[in-house]
Coordinates of C-alpha atoms in Angstrom, one line a residue:
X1 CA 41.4 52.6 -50.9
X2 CA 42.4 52.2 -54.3
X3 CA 39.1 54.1 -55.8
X4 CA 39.9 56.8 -52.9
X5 CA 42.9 57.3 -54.1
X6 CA 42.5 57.1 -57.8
X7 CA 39.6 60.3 -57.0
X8 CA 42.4 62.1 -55.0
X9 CA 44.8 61.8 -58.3
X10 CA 41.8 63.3 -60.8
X11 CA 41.5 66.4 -58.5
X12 CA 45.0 67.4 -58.5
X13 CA 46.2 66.0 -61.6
X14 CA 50.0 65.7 -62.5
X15 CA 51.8 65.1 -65.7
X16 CA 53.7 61.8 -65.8
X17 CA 57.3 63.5 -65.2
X18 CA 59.9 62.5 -62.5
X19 CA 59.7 64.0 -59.3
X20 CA 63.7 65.7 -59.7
X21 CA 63.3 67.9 -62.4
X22 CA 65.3 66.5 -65.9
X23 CA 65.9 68.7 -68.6
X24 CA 66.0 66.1 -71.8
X25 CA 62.8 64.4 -69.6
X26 CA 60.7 67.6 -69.8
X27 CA 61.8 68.3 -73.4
X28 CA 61.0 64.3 -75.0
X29 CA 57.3 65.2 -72.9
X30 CA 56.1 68.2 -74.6
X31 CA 58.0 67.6 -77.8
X32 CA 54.7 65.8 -78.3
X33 CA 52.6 68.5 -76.9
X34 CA 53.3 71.2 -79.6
X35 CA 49.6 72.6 -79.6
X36 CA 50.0 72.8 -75.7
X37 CA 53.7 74.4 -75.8
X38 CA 52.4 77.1 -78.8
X39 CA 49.4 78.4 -76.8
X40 CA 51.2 79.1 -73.8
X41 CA 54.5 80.8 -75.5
X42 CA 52.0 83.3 -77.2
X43 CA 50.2 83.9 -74.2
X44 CA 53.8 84.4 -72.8
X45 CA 54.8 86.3 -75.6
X46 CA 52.0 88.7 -75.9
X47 CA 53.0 89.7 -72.1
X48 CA 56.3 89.8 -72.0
X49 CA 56.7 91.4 -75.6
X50 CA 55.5 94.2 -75.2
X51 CA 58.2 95.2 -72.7
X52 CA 60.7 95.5 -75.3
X53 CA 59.2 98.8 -76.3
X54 CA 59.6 100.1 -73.2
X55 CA 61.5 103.2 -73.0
X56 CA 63.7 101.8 -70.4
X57 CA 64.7 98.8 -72.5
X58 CA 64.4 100.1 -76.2
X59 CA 66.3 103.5 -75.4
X60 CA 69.4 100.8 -74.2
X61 CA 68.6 98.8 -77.3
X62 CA 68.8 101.9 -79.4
X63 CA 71.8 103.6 -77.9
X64 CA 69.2 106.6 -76.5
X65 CA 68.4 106.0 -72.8
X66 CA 65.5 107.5 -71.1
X67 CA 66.6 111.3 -69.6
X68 CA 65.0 110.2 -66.3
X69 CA 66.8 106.6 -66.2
X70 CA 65.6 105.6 -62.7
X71 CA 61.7 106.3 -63.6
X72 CA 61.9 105.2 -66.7
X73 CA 63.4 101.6 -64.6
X74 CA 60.7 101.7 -62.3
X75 CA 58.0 102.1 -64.8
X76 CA 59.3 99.0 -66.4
X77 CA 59.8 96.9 -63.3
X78 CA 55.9 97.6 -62.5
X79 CA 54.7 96.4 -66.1
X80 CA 57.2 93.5 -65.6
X81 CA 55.6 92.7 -62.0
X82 CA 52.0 93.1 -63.7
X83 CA 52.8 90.9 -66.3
X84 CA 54.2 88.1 -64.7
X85 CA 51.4 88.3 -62.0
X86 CA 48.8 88.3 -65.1
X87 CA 50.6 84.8 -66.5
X88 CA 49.9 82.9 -62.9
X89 CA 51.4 81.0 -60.2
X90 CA 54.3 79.9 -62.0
X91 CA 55.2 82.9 -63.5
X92 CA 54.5 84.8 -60.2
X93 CA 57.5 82.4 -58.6
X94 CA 59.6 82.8 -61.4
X95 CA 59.1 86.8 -60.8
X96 CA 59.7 86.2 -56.7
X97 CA 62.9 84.2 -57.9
X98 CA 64.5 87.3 -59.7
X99 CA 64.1 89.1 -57.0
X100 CA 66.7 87.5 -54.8
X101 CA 68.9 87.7 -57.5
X102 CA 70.4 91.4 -57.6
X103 CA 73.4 89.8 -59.4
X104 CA 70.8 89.5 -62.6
X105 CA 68.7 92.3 -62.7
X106 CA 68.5 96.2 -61.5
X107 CA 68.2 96.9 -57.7
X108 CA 64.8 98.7 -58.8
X109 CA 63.6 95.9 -60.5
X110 CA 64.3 93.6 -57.2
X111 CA 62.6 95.9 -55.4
X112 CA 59.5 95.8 -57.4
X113 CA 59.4 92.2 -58.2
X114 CA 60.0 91.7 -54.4
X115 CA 56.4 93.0 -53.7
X116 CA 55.1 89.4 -55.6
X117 CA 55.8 87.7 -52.1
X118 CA 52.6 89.6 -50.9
X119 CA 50.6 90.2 -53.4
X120 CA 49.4 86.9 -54.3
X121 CA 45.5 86.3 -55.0
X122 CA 44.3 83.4 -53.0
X123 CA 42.6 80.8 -54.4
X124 CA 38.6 79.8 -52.6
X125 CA 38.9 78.2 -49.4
X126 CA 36.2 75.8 -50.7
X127 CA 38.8 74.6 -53.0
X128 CA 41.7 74.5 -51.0
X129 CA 40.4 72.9 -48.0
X130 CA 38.8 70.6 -50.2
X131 CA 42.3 69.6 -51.2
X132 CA 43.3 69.2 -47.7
X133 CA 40.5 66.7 -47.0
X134 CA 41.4 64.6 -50.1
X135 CA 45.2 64.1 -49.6
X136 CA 44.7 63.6 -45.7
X137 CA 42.1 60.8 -46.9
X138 CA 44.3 59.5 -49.3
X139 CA 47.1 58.8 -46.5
X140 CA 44.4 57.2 -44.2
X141 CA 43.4 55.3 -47.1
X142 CA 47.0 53.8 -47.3
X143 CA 46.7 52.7 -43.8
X144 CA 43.2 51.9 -42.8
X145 CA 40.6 49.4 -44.9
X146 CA 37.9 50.3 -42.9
X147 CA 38.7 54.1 -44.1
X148 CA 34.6 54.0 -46.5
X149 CA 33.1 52.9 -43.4
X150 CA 34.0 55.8 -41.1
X151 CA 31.0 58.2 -41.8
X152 CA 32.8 61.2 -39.8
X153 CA 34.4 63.8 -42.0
X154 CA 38.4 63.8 -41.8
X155 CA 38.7 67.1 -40.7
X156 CA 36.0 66.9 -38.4
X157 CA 38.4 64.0 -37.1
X158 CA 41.8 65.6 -37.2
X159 CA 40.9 69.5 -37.0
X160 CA 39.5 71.1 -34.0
X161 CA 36.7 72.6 -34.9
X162 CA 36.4 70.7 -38.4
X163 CA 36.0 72.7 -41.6
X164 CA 35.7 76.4 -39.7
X165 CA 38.6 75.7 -37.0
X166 CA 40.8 76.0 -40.5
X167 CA 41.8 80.1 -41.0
X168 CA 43.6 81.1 -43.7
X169 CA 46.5 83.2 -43.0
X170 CA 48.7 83.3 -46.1
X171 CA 48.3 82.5 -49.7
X172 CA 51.8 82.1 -52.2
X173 CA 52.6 81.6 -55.8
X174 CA 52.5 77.8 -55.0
X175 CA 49.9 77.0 -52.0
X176 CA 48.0 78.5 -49.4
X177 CA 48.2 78.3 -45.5
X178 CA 46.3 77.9 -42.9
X179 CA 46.0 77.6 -39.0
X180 CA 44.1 75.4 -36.8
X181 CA 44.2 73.3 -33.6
X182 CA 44.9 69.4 -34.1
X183 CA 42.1 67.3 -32.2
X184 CA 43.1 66.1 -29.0
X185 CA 41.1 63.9 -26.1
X186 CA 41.1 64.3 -22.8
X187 CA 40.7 61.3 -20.4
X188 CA 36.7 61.0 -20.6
X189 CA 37.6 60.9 -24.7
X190 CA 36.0 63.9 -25.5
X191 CA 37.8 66.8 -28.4
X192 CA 40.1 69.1 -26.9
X193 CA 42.5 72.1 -28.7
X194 CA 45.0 69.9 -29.5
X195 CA 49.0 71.4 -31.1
X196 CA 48.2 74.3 -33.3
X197 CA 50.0 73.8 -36.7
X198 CA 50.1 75.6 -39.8
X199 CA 48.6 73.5 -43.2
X200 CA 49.7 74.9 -46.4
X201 CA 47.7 73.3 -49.5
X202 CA 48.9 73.3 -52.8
X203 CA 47.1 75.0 -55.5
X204 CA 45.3 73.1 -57.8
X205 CA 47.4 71.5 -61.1
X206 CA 50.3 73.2 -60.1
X207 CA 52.4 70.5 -61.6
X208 CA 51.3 70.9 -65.0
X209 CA 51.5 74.8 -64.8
X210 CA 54.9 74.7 -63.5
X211 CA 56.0 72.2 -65.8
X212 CA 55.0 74.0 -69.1
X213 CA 55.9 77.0 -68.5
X214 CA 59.7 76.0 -67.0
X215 CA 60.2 74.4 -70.8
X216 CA 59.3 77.4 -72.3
X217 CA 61.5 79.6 -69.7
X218 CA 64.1 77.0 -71.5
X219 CA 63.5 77.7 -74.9
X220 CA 63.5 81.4 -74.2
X221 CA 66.6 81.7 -72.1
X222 CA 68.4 79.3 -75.0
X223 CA 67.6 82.3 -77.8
X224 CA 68.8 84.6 -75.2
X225 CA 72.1 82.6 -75.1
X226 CA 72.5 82.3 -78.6
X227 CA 71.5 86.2 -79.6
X228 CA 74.0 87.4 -76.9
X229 CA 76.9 84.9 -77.8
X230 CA 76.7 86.3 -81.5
X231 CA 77.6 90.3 -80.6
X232 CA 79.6 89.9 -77.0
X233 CA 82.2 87.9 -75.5
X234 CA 79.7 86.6 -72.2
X235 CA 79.8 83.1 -72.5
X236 CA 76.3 81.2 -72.9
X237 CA 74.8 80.9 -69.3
X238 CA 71.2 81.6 -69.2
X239 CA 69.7 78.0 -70.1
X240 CA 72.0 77.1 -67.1
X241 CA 70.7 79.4 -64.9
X242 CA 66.9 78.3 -66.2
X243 CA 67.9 74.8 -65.0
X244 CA 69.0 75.1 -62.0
X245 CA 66.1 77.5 -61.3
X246 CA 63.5 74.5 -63.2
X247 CA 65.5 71.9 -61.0
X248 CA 65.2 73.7 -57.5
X249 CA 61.0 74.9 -58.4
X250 CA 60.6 72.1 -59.7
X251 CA 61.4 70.1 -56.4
X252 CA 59.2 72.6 -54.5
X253 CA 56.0 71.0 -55.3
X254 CA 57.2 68.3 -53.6
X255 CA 56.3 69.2 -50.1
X256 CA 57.5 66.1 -48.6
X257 CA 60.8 67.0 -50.0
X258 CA 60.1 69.9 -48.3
X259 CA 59.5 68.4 -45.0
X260 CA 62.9 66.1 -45.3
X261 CA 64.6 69.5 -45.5
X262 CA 62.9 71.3 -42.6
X263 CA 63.7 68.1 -40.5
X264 CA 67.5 68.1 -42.2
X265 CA 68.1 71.7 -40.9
X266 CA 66.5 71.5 -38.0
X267 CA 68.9 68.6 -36.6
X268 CA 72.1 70.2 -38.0
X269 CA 71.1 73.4 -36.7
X270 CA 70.2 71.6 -33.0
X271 CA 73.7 69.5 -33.2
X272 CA 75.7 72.8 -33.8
X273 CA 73.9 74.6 -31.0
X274 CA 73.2 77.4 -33.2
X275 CA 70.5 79.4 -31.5
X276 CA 67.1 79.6 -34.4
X277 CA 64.4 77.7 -33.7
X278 CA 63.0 75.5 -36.9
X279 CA 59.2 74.3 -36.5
X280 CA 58.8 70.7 -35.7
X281 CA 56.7 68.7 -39.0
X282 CA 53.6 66.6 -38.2
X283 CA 54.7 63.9 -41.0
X284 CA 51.7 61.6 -40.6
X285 CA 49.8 64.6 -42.2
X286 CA 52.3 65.6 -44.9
X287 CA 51.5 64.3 -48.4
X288 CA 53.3 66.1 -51.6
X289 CA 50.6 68.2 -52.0
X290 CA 50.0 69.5 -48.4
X291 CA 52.4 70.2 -45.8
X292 CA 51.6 70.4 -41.4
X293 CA 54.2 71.7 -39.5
X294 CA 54.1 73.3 -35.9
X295 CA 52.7 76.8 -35.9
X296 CA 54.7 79.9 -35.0
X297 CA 53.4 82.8 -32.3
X298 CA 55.4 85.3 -33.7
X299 CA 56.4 88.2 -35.7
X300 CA 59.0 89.2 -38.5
X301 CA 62.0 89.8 -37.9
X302 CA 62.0 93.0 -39.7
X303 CA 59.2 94.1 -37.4
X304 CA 61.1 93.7 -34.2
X305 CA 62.0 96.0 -32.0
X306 CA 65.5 97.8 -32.1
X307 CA 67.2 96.4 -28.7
X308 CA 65.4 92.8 -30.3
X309 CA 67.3 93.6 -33.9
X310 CA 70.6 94.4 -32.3
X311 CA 70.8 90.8 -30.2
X312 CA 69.1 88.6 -33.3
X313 CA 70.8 90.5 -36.6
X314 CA 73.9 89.0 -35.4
X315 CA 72.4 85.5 -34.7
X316 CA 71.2 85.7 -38.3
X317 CA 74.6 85.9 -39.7
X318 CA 75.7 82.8 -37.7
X319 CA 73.2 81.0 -39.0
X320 CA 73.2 82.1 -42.8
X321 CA 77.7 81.7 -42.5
X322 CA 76.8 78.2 -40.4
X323 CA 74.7 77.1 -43.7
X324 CA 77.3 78.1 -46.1
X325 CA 80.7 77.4 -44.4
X326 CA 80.0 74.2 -42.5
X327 CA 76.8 72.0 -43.0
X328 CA 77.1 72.3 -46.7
X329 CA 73.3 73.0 -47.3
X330 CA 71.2 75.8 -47.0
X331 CA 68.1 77.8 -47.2
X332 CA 67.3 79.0 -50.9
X333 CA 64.7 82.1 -50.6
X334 CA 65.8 84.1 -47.7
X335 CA 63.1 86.7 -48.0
X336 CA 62.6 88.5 -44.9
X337 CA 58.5 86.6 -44.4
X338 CA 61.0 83.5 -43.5
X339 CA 62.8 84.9 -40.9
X340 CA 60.3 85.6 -37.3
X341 CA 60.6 85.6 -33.7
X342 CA 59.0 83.9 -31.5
X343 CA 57.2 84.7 -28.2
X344 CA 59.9 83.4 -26.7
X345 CA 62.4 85.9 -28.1
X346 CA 64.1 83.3 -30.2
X347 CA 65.3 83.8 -34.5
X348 CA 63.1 81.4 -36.1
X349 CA 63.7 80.2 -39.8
X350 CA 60.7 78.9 -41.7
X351 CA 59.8 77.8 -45.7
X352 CA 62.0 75.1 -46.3
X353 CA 60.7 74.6 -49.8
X354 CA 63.7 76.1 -51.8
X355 CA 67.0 74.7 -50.4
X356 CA 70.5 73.7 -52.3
X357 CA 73.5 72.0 -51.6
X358 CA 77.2 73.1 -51.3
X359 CA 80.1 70.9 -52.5
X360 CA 83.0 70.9 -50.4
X361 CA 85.2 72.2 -52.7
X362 CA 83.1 74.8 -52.8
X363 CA 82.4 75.2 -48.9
X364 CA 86.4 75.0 -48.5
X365 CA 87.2 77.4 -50.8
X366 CA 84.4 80.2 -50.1
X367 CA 86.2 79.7 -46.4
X368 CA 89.7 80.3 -47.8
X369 CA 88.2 83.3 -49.9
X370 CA 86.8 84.6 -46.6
X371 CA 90.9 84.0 -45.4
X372 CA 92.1 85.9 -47.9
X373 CA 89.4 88.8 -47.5
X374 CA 90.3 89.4 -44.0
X375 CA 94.4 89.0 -44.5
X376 CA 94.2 91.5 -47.4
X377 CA 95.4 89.1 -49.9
X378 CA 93.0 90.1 -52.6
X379 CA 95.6 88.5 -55.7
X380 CA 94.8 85.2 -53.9
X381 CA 91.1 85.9 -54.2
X382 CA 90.9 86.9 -58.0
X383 CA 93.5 84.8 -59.5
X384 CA 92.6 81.3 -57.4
X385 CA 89.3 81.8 -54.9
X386 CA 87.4 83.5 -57.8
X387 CA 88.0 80.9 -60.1
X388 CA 87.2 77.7 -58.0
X389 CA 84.4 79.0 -57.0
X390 CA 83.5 79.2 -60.5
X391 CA 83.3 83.5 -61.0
X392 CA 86.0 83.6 -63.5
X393 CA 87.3 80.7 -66.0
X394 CA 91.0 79.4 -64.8
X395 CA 92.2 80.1 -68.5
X396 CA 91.1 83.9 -68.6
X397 CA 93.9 86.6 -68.8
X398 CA 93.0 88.2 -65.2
X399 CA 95.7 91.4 -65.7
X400 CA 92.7 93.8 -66.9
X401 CA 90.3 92.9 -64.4
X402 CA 92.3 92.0 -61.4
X403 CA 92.6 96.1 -60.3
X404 CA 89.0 96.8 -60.7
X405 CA 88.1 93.9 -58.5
X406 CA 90.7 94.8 -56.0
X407 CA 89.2 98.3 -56.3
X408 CA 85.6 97.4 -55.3
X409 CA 87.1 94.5 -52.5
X410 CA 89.5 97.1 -50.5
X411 CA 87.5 100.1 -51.3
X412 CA 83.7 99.5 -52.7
X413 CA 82.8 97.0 -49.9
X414 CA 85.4 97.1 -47.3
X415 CA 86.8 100.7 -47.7
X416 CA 83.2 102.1 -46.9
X417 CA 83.0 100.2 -43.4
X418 CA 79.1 100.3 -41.4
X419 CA 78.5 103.3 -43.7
X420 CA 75.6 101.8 -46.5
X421 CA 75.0 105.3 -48.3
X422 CA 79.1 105.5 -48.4
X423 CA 79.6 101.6 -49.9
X424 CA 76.7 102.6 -52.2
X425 CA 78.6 105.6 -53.7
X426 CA 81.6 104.0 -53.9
X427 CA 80.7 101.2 -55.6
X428 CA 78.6 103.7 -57.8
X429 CA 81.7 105.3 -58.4
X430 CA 83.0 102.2 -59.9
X431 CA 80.1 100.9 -61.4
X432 CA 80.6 101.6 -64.9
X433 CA 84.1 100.7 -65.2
X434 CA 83.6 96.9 -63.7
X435 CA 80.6 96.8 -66.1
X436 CA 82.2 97.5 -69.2
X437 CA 85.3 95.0 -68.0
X438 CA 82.4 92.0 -67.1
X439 CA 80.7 92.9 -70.4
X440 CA 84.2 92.3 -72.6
X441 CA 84.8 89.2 -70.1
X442 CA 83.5 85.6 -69.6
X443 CA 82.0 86.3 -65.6
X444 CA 79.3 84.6 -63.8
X445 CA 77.7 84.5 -60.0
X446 CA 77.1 81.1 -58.7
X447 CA 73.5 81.1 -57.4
X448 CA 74.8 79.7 -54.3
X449 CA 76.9 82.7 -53.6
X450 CA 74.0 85.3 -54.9
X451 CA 71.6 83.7 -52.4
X452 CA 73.7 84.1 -49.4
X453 CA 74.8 87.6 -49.9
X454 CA 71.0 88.0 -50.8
X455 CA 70.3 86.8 -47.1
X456 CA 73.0 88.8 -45.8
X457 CA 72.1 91.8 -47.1
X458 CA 68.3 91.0 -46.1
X459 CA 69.6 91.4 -42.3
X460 CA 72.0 93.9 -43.3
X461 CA 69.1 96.2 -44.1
X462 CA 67.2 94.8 -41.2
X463 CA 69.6 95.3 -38.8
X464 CA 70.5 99.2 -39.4
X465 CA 67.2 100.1 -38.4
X466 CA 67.7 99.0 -34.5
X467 CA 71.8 100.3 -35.2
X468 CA 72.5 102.6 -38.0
X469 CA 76.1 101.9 -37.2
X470 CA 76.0 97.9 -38.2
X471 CA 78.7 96.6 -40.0
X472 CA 77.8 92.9 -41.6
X473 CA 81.6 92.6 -42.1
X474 CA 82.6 92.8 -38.9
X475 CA 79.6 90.9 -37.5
X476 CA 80.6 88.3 -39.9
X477 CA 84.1 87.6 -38.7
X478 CA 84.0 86.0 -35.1
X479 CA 82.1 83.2 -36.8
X480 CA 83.8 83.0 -40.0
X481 CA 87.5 83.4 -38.2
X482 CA 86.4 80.3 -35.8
X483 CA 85.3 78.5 -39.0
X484 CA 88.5 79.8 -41.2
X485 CA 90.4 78.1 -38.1
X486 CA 88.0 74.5 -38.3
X487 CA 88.9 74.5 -41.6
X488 CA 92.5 74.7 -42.1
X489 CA 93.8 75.0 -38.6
X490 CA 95.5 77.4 -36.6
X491 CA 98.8 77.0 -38.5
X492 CA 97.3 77.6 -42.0
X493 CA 96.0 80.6 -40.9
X494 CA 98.7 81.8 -39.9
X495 CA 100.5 80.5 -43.0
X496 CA 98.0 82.6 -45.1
X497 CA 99.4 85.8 -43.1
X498 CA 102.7 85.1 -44.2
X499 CA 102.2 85.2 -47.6
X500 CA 100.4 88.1 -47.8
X501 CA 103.5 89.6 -45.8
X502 CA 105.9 88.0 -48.0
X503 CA 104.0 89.7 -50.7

């Protein structure tokens, strides 16, 4: 077992670092690695350089922007999408990660970078299902001495149909997936189709990949913070943001993490009745380089049929308001490949790799900011919601910015109603005067909050192609009044009313 296992580890080596991702950790490892770290921020370097010359970027940086701003953006997002594809896996997710955060980069950049989710290379199958049988061994190893003497190939034991009942079906920045039929037996004893799951494989020394280039997305983003602090006002936040983005894809090469999740949301999900179906995950072939959960008959959502759209969409927003304003948790990468239905007609929620947590104070007051939304009472939002959820600082003199944001909350968002073009102009309209007052003031978007709108706005844009005429505000508020009411009751509701009245 032991030399089993010890041949697993020199296939798919990792660097001795803790499974939870720790800044100081990662920089004490390859502070002694300075040969390793060099190479690899050249290579970087001599991708991601070259950008700056871009006419999209160096016209800004010059105080000349490109005549034709939007091509001259799109140009720039392509290069950037090349690049970062040209770098590897790792850099491939960092790219997928941007773009599901429209708070931090251009909408035409998002939209660019978006196309990473399918246009990832596989890797050979030789290779991957190699990997398969060497992790699967390594868990039979761990509960079976007579494992050497079993002269039948694992897969030929566990996979109907042995190395070719195994089809690939989807290949990411991180693994590959595949579909087959467990083996079952029928009374006599002989193979039968057994459950048909879906394998996904990680890709070889991921680990170490990931791992160097997340400290040098560190170093990076902490001479961004300190060139930026020196000519503006925006406080230092991008070595943050790199953590929390090192600590969450960092965690998701752990695919046994990622099967404690899917099992996490699938029983919060089942005890709140909420109506998406979450795969079931065949543990006893799960190791934390490959992951078997139940397979899906299914399509995307975003391929569905209108009449279909206009029943799920809403079920969608239950369950992306049911993460956020009760079970505290929720799904990180809400790309519209996670979202299907079934043959059965039912929303099904998939990838489980990329989740975070909610505190309660946070929960609490996103629900009372929801409150104060729908009651009108916009000073509550700016001057208290915004800051406990951490938007603004509590020390920051709120009189300058406190009528822009009520501009863009009563007229750039709510104003426009199911209209998208309308809220787009609007908020167009406004655009320059809320960046200029951001860029002169200390303001950030907790990644929680970007990820959910990102979700929401996923089925948003889903959801107008079955009914041009969907609102995600009003679809939003049956659940979140019946939460807003959980929360603090019927009598503090109505206690919020009264002081926006009083007002």
């Amino acid at each position: 077992a032991a030399e089993l296992y010890s041949r697993r580890r020199r296939r798919t080596p990792d660097p001795p670092l803790p499974r939870t991702y720790d800044r100081d950790i990662f920089s004490m490892y390859y502070s002694s690695r300075p040969l390793e770290v060099a190479t690899r921020l050249l290579e970087v370097s001599a991708e991601l350089l070259p950008l700056c010359f871009e006419p999209a970027i160096s016209g800004r940086l010059l105080g000349s922007p490109p005549i034709d701003v939007e091509a001259a953006d799109r140009a720039a997002a392509v290069r950037l999408r090349d690049a970062l594809t040209r770098l590897g896996p790792a850099a491939v997710k960092a790219g997928q990660q941007l773009s599901i955060r429209p708070d931090l980069i251009p909408a035409v950049v998002v939209k660019e970078l978006s196309k990473m989710h399918d246009s990832v290379v596989p890797i050979d199958d030789e290779v991957a299902i190699d990997a398969i049988r060497n992790e699967w061994e390594g868990i039979e190893a761990g509960y079976r001495e007579d494992v050497q003497k079993n002269s039948e190939d694992i897969l030929d034991r566990m996979v109907y149909g042995g190395r070719a009942g195994l089809e690939q079906v989807a290949s990411a920045s991180l693994g590959q997936v595949y579909r087959a039929n467990l083996v079952s037996r029928d009374a006599s004893g002989t193979k039968i189709p057994g459950p048909r799951v879906a394998i996904k494989v990680q890709r070889p020394n991921m680990a170490q990949s990931v791992a160097l280039d997340l400290h040098i997305l560190r170093i990076i983003a902490g001479a961004a913070d300190a060139a930026v602090s020196a000519v503006t006002k925006q406080a230092p936040h991008r070595q943050r943001l790199v953590d929390e983005f090192a600590a969450a894809s960092w965690l998701e090469l752990d695919y046994e993490n990622e099967a404690r999740n899917q099992v996490f949301f699938k029983t919060e999900l089942s005890a709140r009745k909420c109506d998406v179906y979450v795969p079931s995950v065949h543990g006893g072939l799960t190791t934390r380089h490959v992951l078997t959960t139940e397979w899906i008959d299914g399509i995307k959502l975003s391929d569905a049929q209108p009449e279909d759209l206009r029943r799920l969409v809403p079920v969608g927003v239950e369950l992306f308001l049911t993460q956020l304003l009760d079970i505290g948790a929720f799904h990180s990468d809400p790309h519209p490949g996670n979202l299907l239905v079934n043959s059965s007609g039912q929303l099904c929620l998939i990838d489980f790799g990329l989740c975070a947590t909610i505190e309660d104070s946070e929960r609490r007051a996103m629900t009372a900011a929801i409150v104060h939304l729908m009651t009108g009472d916009y000073d509550s939002l700016i001057s208290v919601d915004a800051v406990n959820l951490g938007f603004l600082s509590g020390d920051m003199d709120k009189t300058e910015i406190r009528p822009i944001l009520t501009k863009i909350l009563s007229n750039g968002m709510l104003g426009a109603g199911s209209n998208l073009r309308a809220r787009g102009r609007k908020l167009q309209e406004i655009s320059g005067e809320l960046n200029e007052v951001f860029f002169r003031h200390p303001f950030s978007v907790p990644p929680f909050f970007a990820l959910i709108t990102r979700g929401l706005a996923i089925l948003e844009g889903i959801a107008i192609t079955g009914d041009p005429n969907f609102d995600i505000f009003r679809a939003s508020y049956p659940y979140a009044r019946r939460r807003a009411i959980a929360e603090f009751g019927v009598h503090g509701i109505n206690k919020f009313k009264r002081n926006i009245s009083d007002v």
